[in-house]
């Protein structure tokens, strides 16, 4: 059950997106997220939607597992856009009944927000889907190096992230394991009201915390035993290098930005 | 009618993802009532997956599991009730303790069954006596105890539900020789006192030879062999191929026989080996 949450998971593969340098992907994903918010009308929104869909297709991530992970989020998206329909009263009236006014403005914003959020999710989850956690943190470490000016060690941050990411699957597995073990003793996790369900979590959470602390200590000792003492003087086994495909990706995104700006200028803004 | 029966049982982990693993591959297995049954197999062969089907923790992707001839996954109620009738204790169960006191932790299962205070009290005391946990430990926190003690308390937590079948996944993993010995003795004692069926997953051929009445060998998600200790361990070549071995003493007595000692075949425990060697030596002295 808990294993179905696939957001933030890495799907190994050999696609163009998988092969891009982690730094390129980090920068470009951030850029595209901003582009999504730059869209002012349906034409530019269509452009960015097509772009997102093409990216998903290129990544060769099975759509089925991607959608499965989003199931919960879709409800939230739907609710947010439905609310928009009722709140925004600009434009021509489409439907009126007592206090409820539905207008073109409301419908447009609803569609706009819905598409926008879906694009946001697709693009940002592609980052983790196509980049292994190690490469991701390596990339982040390099990109955050300039923070040294503020006495922030990017290496420490990256190491903390690596460890956190590394233990997410372990924790999920452990939760699964503990749940099974308590179910075997008749724990009932699925029925009852909110309070009963919250109480039913105690037999899961207590062992989970106890084990996490034990594991954290073990890991700290193991790292010290191997003489880990922070980033100073460490060299890398994998040296990151930008390739031609990274420059191609930058050019594509620049073209995308140009397209959005042009479409924004030539067509009337809706939002 | 068999006690537990699986029909064409298939299980996939991560079904329809790039990580799909076929953990159980069309398993047809019949387990009769009574005795200690050992499930052995190489690491990753599917032992843990198989036993989690016996109490409906995992639902078959295909096929069915029958308990006393009834499908345990027929509906949610049956599946839930099966968990009390077939008690399963996981690998490293000490990591699942959570209550403030040893007593409360052992009482978790019985409480979920809806037993009365009195019944819980007697169930906990009986279970604690099976695993050799004295009453002086009842008020201690389970987190302050030694690894071996924690493990025995966790096992008691399952025994306290008074299940018809007790399944233990590698109960001796990671314990020192004395700890292992205690657990093995405890299992034998439990079986002797209650007369119930015990299913045991183990990596130690010596332990299996010592206490099991029936052995089931799992290999790559299939049942490779099933039979008495004698039957299974006489297939030493096949076992080696599956990454398993025969008990250590069997290897030694086989070597001795090759060197010319007239020892009988089918020696699987140290006790049997000692008797056979004593007979052999006595025979030679008489000559
Ligand atoms: N939660 C899981 N998710 C994905 N694959 C799994 C999971 N649990 C087990 N597997 C896979 O299923 C197969 C059988 O695993 P299982 O745990 O049943 O083996 P096992 O015989 O109990 O091994 P061991 O002796 O190491 O405990 C293995 O290939 C394993 O990698
Ligand atoms: Mg196992």
XYZ file of C-alpha atoms and ligand atoms in Angstrom:
590
model
C 0.000 0.000 0.000
C 2.621 2.494 1.125
C 4.881 1.295 -1.687
C 2.537 2.805 -4.268
C 3.787 6.282 -3.537
C 6.203 6.681 -6.410
C 6.809 10.433 -6.246
C 10.460 11.116 -5.556
C 11.463 7.643 -6.607
C 14.175 6.923 -9.162
C 13.420 4.820 -12.226
C 16.651 3.565 -13.786
C 16.834 4.034 -17.547
C 18.941 5.117 -20.474
C 16.883 7.936 -21.997
C 18.158 11.364 -23.054
C 16.861 12.778 -19.777
C 18.573 10.060 -17.746
C 21.892 10.824 -19.410
C 21.788 14.589 -18.859
C 24.138 15.959 -16.246
C 22.441 16.338 -12.856
C 23.405 20.021 -12.683
C 21.822 20.683 -16.072
C 18.653 18.991 -14.964
C 18.517 20.874 -11.672
C 18.931 24.245 -13.353
C 16.579 23.496 -16.242
C 13.826 22.021 -14.091
C 13.934 25.117 -11.935
C 13.809 27.266 -15.078
C 10.884 25.358 -16.576
C 8.974 25.641 -13.299
C 9.361 29.401 -13.577
C 8.343 29.281 -17.261
C 5.123 27.572 -16.250
C 4.255 30.577 -14.165
C 5.200 32.973 -16.954
C 2.394 31.680 -19.176
C -0.363 34.276 -19.451
C -2.673 32.752 -22.059
C -3.797 29.388 -23.386
C -1.352 29.435 -26.293
C 1.739 29.644 -24.132
C 0.168 27.196 -21.688
C -0.387 24.769 -24.563
C 3.249 25.152 -25.567
C 4.545 24.312 -22.100
C 2.065 21.444 -21.762
C 3.291 19.937 -25.023
C 6.842 20.397 -23.790
C 6.085 18.601 -20.490
C 4.322 15.749 -22.256
C 7.219 15.339 -24.686
C 9.635 15.267 -21.748
C 7.623 12.522 -20.056
C 7.532 10.574 -23.321
C 11.274 10.978 -23.856
C 12.030 9.789 -20.321
C 10.286 6.463 -21.073
C 8.992 6.327 -17.506
C 5.951 4.022 -17.606
C 2.979 6.376 -17.497
C 1.030 3.887 -15.444
C 3.363 4.004 -12.462
C 3.668 7.774 -12.782
C -0.093 8.262 -12.679
C -0.509 5.787 -9.849
C 1.696 7.929 -7.636
C -0.327 11.022 -8.512
C -3.713 9.572 -7.672
C -3.938 11.337 -4.318
C -2.727 14.624 -5.765
C -5.312 14.608 -8.533
C -8.069 14.938 -5.963
C -6.361 17.992 -4.519
C -5.881 19.533 -7.963
C -9.514 18.944 -8.834
C -10.691 20.582 -5.608
C -8.446 23.617 -6.088
C -9.686 24.218 -9.602
C -13.322 23.677 -8.658
C -12.967 26.331 -5.970
C -11.665 28.723 -8.609
C -14.850 28.307 -10.640
C -16.903 29.647 -7.764
C -14.542 32.363 -6.554
C -13.679 34.128 -9.773
C -16.622 36.161 -11.075
C -15.053 37.995 -13.975
C -16.067 37.697 -17.600
C -19.417 36.666 -19.079
C -21.910 34.804 -16.954
C -22.438 31.194 -17.943
C -24.686 29.958 -15.207
C -26.516 31.672 -12.400
C -28.506 30.181 -9.600
C -29.249 31.995 -6.366
C -25.827 33.037 -5.056
C -23.785 30.894 -7.397
C -22.353 32.680 -10.421
C -20.245 30.771 -12.849
C -18.429 32.934 -15.347
C -16.023 32.399 -18.218
C -13.289 33.987 -16.116
C -13.823 31.388 -13.409
C -13.799 28.481 -15.809
C -10.675 29.761 -17.532
C -8.736 30.165 -14.292
C -9.883 26.742 -13.161
C -8.590 25.093 -16.326
C -5.446 27.197 -16.205
C -4.609 26.268 -12.636
C -5.404 22.633 -13.190
C -3.097 22.337 -16.209
C -0.443 24.403 -14.502
C -0.287 22.211 -11.405
C -0.221 19.031 -13.475
C 2.673 20.420 -15.518
C 4.476 21.440 -12.334
C 4.150 17.958 -10.901
C 5.180 16.198 -14.092
C 8.236 18.327 -14.675
C 9.474 18.368 -11.115
C 8.948 14.656 -10.590
C 10.848 13.937 -13.803
C 13.921 15.269 -12.015
C 13.874 12.560 -9.363
C 12.508 9.919 -11.716
C 15.462 10.252 -14.078
C 18.299 11.128 -11.686
C 19.717 8.733 -9.139
C 19.793 10.225 -5.637
C 23.593 10.130 -5.550
C 23.930 12.104 -8.765
C 21.248 14.498 -7.641
C 23.031 15.382 -4.426
C 26.393 15.530 -6.194
C 24.899 18.039 -8.592
C 23.336 20.004 -5.772
C 26.605 20.072 -3.897
C 28.364 21.582 -6.912
C 25.627 24.117 -7.554
C 25.526 25.253 -3.928
C 29.302 25.679 -3.602
C 29.055 29.491 -3.867
C 27.122 29.473 -0.573
C 30.528 29.236 1.106
C 30.444 33.017 1.171
C 27.755 32.721 3.847
C 29.741 30.029 5.701
C 27.343 27.318 4.567
C 29.136 24.085 3.711
C 27.417 22.715 0.634
C 29.120 19.380 1.255
C 27.472 18.942 4.643
C 24.087 19.841 3.225
C 24.565 17.420 0.349
C 25.730 14.641 2.678
C 22.668 15.139 4.871
C 20.464 14.984 1.808
C 22.206 11.891 0.494
C 21.691 10.140 3.792
C 18.075 11.236 4.020
C 17.336 10.111 0.476
C 19.253 6.904 0.976
C 17.098 5.982 3.942
C 13.691 6.764 2.472
C 13.339 3.334 0.824
C 14.758 1.688 3.935
C 12.206 3.438 6.098
C 9.357 2.570 3.739
C 10.456 -1.046 3.775
C 10.710 -0.938 7.530
C 7.234 0.566 7.933
C 5.923 -2.202 5.700
C 7.718 -4.792 7.771
C 6.556 -3.457 11.132
C 3.001 -3.113 9.837
C 3.016 -6.741 8.731
C 4.429 -7.858 12.046
C 1.799 -5.979 14.051
C -0.945 -7.141 11.705
C 0.217 -10.679 12.368
C -0.562 -9.946 16.015
C -4.009 -8.767 15.041
C -3.419 -5.016 14.875
C -6.324 -3.452 13.020
C -5.064 -0.504 11.000
C -7.871 -0.050 8.541
C -11.130 0.321 10.417
C -12.451 2.694 13.060
C -12.649 6.446 13.514
C -9.843 8.968 13.397
C -8.883 8.563 17.050
C -8.831 4.792 16.836
C -6.695 4.902 13.725
C -4.292 7.375 15.283
C -3.966 5.086 18.283
C -3.377 2.145 15.976
C -0.303 3.947 14.626
C 1.503 3.764 17.985
C 2.650 0.154 17.538
C 4.093 1.193 14.160
C 5.683 4.514 15.089
C 7.398 3.519 18.331
C 9.515 0.741 16.793
C 10.133 2.925 13.752
C 11.618 5.729 15.861
C 13.582 3.394 18.093
C 15.067 1.669 15.051
C 15.816 4.950 13.288
C 17.832 6.246 16.211
C 19.684 2.974 16.476
C 20.451 3.139 12.778
C 21.554 6.769 12.940
C 24.059 5.937 15.683
C 25.326 2.915 13.774
C 25.783 4.993 10.647
C 27.587 7.770 12.513
C 29.997 5.266 14.070
C 30.556 3.550 10.730
C 31.336 6.876 9.063
C 33.753 7.884 11.801
C 35.442 4.495 11.626
C 36.159 5.230 7.987
C 37.678 8.570 8.977
C 34.892 10.738 7.585
C 35.443 14.316 8.659
C 33.493 16.501 6.293
C 34.168 17.711 2.787
C 37.586 19.348 3.105
C 40.149 17.660 0.889
C 37.819 14.983 -0.463
C 38.151 14.098 -4.111
C 35.493 12.517 -6.294
C 35.394 9.196 -8.021
C 32.928 10.527 -10.608
C 33.959 13.891 -11.971
C 30.963 15.684 -13.459
C 31.403 16.948 -16.978
C 28.996 18.751 -19.264
C 28.502 17.021 -22.635
C 27.062 18.186 -25.943
C 23.626 16.940 -24.966
C 23.628 19.296 -21.981
C 24.175 22.284 -24.261
C 21.397 21.005 -26.546
C 19.068 20.871 -23.535
C 19.950 24.453 -22.604
C 19.243 25.613 -26.159
C 15.873 23.817 -26.228
C 14.846 25.475 -22.982
C 15.980 28.874 -24.204
C 13.813 28.356 -27.310
C 10.930 27.387 -25.044
C 11.332 30.609 -23.080
C 11.430 32.640 -26.287
C 8.281 30.887 -27.526
C 6.407 31.608 -24.307
C 7.402 35.276 -24.302
C 6.361 35.692 -27.960
C 3.005 33.966 -27.409
C 2.424 36.122 -24.333
C 3.070 39.256 -26.369
C 0.991 38.337 -29.422
C -2.086 36.988 -27.689
C -4.299 38.471 -25.044
C -3.658 37.434 -21.451
C -6.334 35.332 -19.745
C -4.935 35.245 -16.263
C -7.725 -32.713 4.269
C -4.379 -31.010 4.770
C -3.785 -28.426 7.465
C -2.355 -25.859 5.069
C -2.465 -26.224 1.336
C -1.396 -23.884 -1.453
C -2.700 -24.270 -4.965
C -0.793 -22.833 -7.905
C 0.411 -19.972 -5.725
C 2.115 -17.088 -7.545
C 3.350 -13.863 -5.978
C 4.978 -10.858 -7.622
C 6.724 -8.023 -5.827
C 6.420 -4.662 -7.550
C 3.940 -5.996 -10.086
C 3.878 -3.989 -13.331
C 6.905 -1.844 -12.472
C 10.460 -2.124 -13.786
C 11.322 -3.827 -10.492
C 8.962 -6.764 -10.849
C 10.217 -9.915 -9.090
C 8.483 -13.274 -9.247
C 8.988 -14.363 -5.666
C 6.697 -17.418 -5.754
C 6.361 -19.416 -8.927
C 3.327 -21.732 -9.075
C 3.676 -23.382 -5.683
C 1.591 -26.459 -4.858
C 2.278 -27.472 -1.285
C 0.490 -29.600 1.296
C 1.348 -29.461 4.977
C -0.234 -32.014 7.312
C -1.072 -31.367 10.947
C 1.482 -31.916 13.688
C 5.232 -31.922 14.018
C 7.935 -29.384 13.354
C 8.303 -28.456 9.702
C 11.402 -26.686 8.505
C 11.463 -24.477 5.424
C 14.982 -24.132 4.063
C 16.359 -22.388 0.995
C 19.057 -20.090 -0.279
C 18.779 -16.409 0.602
C 16.133 -14.740 -1.602
C 14.521 -18.049 -2.526
C 11.097 -16.933 -1.316
C 10.764 -18.525 2.122
C 9.570 -15.410 3.918
C 7.201 -14.603 1.083
C 5.724 -18.087 1.242
C 5.045 -18.086 4.976
C 3.447 -14.648 4.829
C 0.828 -16.192 2.579
C -0.045 -18.761 5.225
C -1.681 -16.147 7.461
C -3.034 -13.885 4.711
C -0.545 -11.059 5.214
C 0.225 -11.258 1.508
C -2.494 -11.884 -1.023
C -1.660 -14.282 -3.844
C -1.365 -12.760 -7.316
C -2.666 -16.070 -8.559
C -3.787 -19.297 -6.892
C -5.065 -19.805 -3.369
C -4.113 -20.761 0.158
C -6.348 -23.177 2.066
C -6.409 -23.674 5.832
C -8.388 -26.756 6.872
C -9.654 -26.764 3.282
C -11.026 -23.211 3.425
C -9.708 -20.349 1.333
C -8.201 -17.907 3.833
C -8.550 -14.973 1.434
C -12.251 -15.596 0.819
C -13.090 -12.301 2.542
C -11.559 -9.744 4.905
C -13.048 -11.338 8.017
C -11.622 -14.764 7.240
C -8.235 -13.266 6.462
C -8.264 -11.320 9.749
C -9.318 -14.326 11.808
C -6.694 -16.533 10.178
C -3.998 -14.320 11.702
C -5.041 -15.493 15.161
C -5.191 -19.137 14.156
C -1.841 -19.136 12.381
C 0.635 -17.124 14.437
C 3.528 -15.680 12.459
C 6.667 -14.326 14.055
C 8.887 -12.373 11.676
C 12.639 -12.355 11.221
C 14.283 -10.156 13.885
C 11.025 -9.768 15.814
C 12.779 -7.810 18.565
C 12.578 -4.692 16.375
C 8.796 -4.717 16.619
C 8.451 -4.357 20.382
C 6.746 -1.115 21.328
C 4.953 -1.244 24.681
C 6.182 0.226 27.998
C 6.427 -3.139 29.680
C 7.188 -6.685 28.684
C 3.796 -7.797 29.949
C 1.909 -5.254 27.845
C 3.858 -6.189 24.754
C 3.107 -9.880 25.073
C -0.515 -8.961 25.765
C -0.891 -6.970 22.524
C -2.061 -9.925 20.421
C -4.474 -11.372 22.983
C -5.933 -7.894 23.519
C -6.583 -7.538 19.800
C -8.363 -10.873 19.901
C -10.755 -9.427 22.440
C -9.832 -11.704 25.359
C -10.956 -10.749 28.856
C -8.469 -9.395 31.428
C -8.227 -12.780 33.092
C -7.733 -14.655 29.856
C -5.049 -12.168 28.807
C -3.268 -12.603 32.116
C -3.175 -16.358 31.858
C -2.261 -16.292 28.132
C 0.688 -13.990 28.845
C 1.921 -16.101 31.757
C 1.653 -19.328 29.771
C 3.455 -17.835 26.773
C 6.171 -16.381 28.981
C 6.697 -19.793 30.554
C 7.109 -21.396 27.109
C 9.942 -19.018 26.246
C 11.484 -19.049 29.705
C 10.829 -15.425 30.594
C 10.383 -15.068 34.335
C 7.726 -12.893 35.942
C 10.416 -10.587 37.350
C 10.800 -9.205 33.812
C 7.096 -8.406 33.318
C 7.358 -4.805 34.535
C 10.630 -3.992 32.796
C 10.777 -2.010 29.574
C 11.388 -4.355 26.640
C 13.956 -1.908 25.279
C 16.275 -2.426 28.272
C 16.718 -6.152 27.723
C 19.354 -8.137 25.858
C 18.864 -9.104 22.224
C 18.118 -12.740 23.057
C 15.617 -11.783 25.748
C 13.865 -9.349 23.410
C 13.579 -12.046 20.782
C 12.010 -14.481 23.241
C 9.518 -11.846 24.365
C 8.563 -11.132 20.765
C 8.030 -14.853 20.156
C 5.963 -15.059 23.312
C 3.819 -12.243 21.924
C 2.788 -14.557 19.100
C 2.458 -17.674 21.259
C 0.153 -15.755 23.599
C -2.509 -15.671 20.883
C -2.668 -19.434 21.291
C -2.532 -20.124 17.547
C -3.126 -23.546 16.039
C 0.024 -23.200 13.985
C 3.134 -21.296 15.017
C 5.366 -19.990 12.227
C 8.822 -18.668 13.093
C 10.963 -16.925 10.467
C 14.612 -17.599 11.310
C 14.201 -17.490 15.064
C 17.899 -18.080 15.677
C 19.335 -15.542 13.201
C 22.058 -13.382 14.688
C 22.196 -15.092 18.082
C 25.237 -16.598 19.803
C 25.462 -20.414 20.160
C 23.919 -20.324 23.608
C 21.077 -18.090 22.445
C 20.398 -20.430 19.541
C 20.391 -23.398 21.833
C 17.880 -21.716 24.137
C 15.550 -20.936 21.252
C 15.754 -24.463 19.811
C 15.054 -26.014 23.219
C 12.190 -23.593 23.638
C 10.646 -24.662 20.312
C 10.978 -28.344 21.175
C 9.441 -27.697 24.576
C 6.558 -25.704 23.102
C 5.853 -28.451 20.623
C 6.043 -31.125 23.332
C 3.731 -29.311 25.751
C 1.126 -28.023 23.301
C 1.397 -30.657 20.566
C 0.794 -27.964 17.975
C 2.247 -27.656 14.502
C 5.356 -25.488 14.221
C 6.722 -24.172 10.933
C 10.258 -22.910 11.078
C 12.358 -21.074 8.509
C 16.027 -21.757 9.020
C 19.427 -21.387 7.419
C 21.118 -23.872 9.713
C 21.044 -27.439 8.411
C 22.317 -28.658 11.775
C 19.371 -27.094 13.596
C 16.955 -28.452 11.019
C 18.363 -31.974 11.267
C 18.080 -31.808 15.015
C 14.543 -30.642 15.522
C 12.542 -30.952 12.287
C 10.154 -33.785 11.434
C 9.602 -32.614 7.871
C 11.725 -30.464 5.573
C 10.547 -28.280 2.692
C 13.218 -26.945 0.351
C 12.416 -23.739 -1.542
C 14.519 -22.785 -4.539
C 13.922 -19.740 -6.761
C 10.275 -19.495 -5.776
C 9.532 -23.181 -6.298
C 9.324 -26.166 -3.965
C 12.406 -28.204 -4.816
C 12.096 -31.015 -2.266
C 9.729 -32.033 0.492
C 10.075 -34.973 2.840
C 11.533 -36.241 6.094
C 14.963 -35.079 7.250
C 16.361 -38.364 6.003
C 14.760 -38.105 2.560
C 15.758 -34.504 1.973
C 19.331 -34.680 3.221
C 20.055 -37.772 1.136
C 19.871 -35.486 -1.939
C 23.165 -33.841 -1.065
C 24.149 -33.134 -4.682
C 20.909 -31.276 -5.441
C 21.129 -29.354 -2.182
C 24.656 -28.216 -3.014
C 23.455 -27.070 -6.412
C 20.827 -24.896 -4.733
C 23.473 -23.261 -2.566
C 22.533 -25.356 0.461
C 24.427 -28.112 2.204
C 23.891 -31.175 4.320
C 24.485 -30.922 8.092
C 28.162 -30.688 9.004
C 28.320 -34.069 10.727
C 26.815 -35.713 7.654
C 29.723 -34.346 5.647
C 32.186 -35.714 8.205
C 30.650 -39.193 8.433
C 30.442 -39.353 4.620
C 34.189 -38.632 4.465
C 34.896 -41.268 7.142
C 32.869 -43.821 5.192
C 34.865 -43.020 2.050
C 38.025 -43.657 4.089
C 36.815 -47.120 5.001
C 34.912 -46.811 8.305
C 31.768 -48.903 8.137
C 29.316 -46.247 9.294
C 25.634 -46.352 8.387
C 24.267 -43.724 5.967
C 21.744 -41.163 7.161
C 23.574 -39.580 10.081
C 22.360 -36.015 10.463
C 22.958 -35.000 14.060
C 25.948 -34.988 16.365
C 24.138 -37.416 18.665
C 23.573 -39.940 15.890
C 27.182 -39.583 14.779
C 28.455 -40.197 18.315
C 26.339 -43.355 18.649
C 27.412 -44.673 15.252
C 31.084 -44.045 15.955
C 30.812 -45.686 19.382
C 29.186 -48.761 17.795
C 31.858 -48.862 15.108
C 34.722 -48.606 17.588
C 33.148 -51.175 19.925
C 32.817 -53.527 16.929
C 36.499 -53.140 16.074
C 37.654 -53.746 19.626
C 35.591 -56.942 19.765
C 37.280 -58.125 16.597
N 9.390 -6.015 -0.192
C 9.954 -6.503 -1.305
N 9.962 -5.791 -2.449
C 10.499 -6.289 -3.575
N 11.073 -7.484 -3.677
C 11.106 -8.252 -2.581
C 10.556 -7.803 -1.334
N 10.730 -8.768 -0.412
C 11.369 -9.767 -1.054
N 11.598 -9.458 -2.339
C 12.237 -10.331 -3.340
O 11.528 -11.550 -3.399
C 12.402 -12.650 -3.412
C 12.111 -13.592 -2.263
O 12.340 -12.913 -1.049
P 12.133 -13.554 0.379
O 12.258 -12.471 1.387
O 10.886 -14.348 0.398
O 13.396 -14.521 0.471
P 13.889 -15.421 1.673
O 13.950 -16.802 1.139
O 13.076 -15.190 2.885
O 15.379 -14.907 1.888
P 16.224 -14.766 3.260
O 16.735 -16.131 3.562
O 17.337 -13.847 2.881
O 15.331 -14.228 4.305
C 13.812 -12.079 -3.409
O 14.289 -12.102 -4.723
C 13.643 -10.676 -2.926
O 14.581 -9.845 -3.545
Mg 13.461 -14.290 4.810
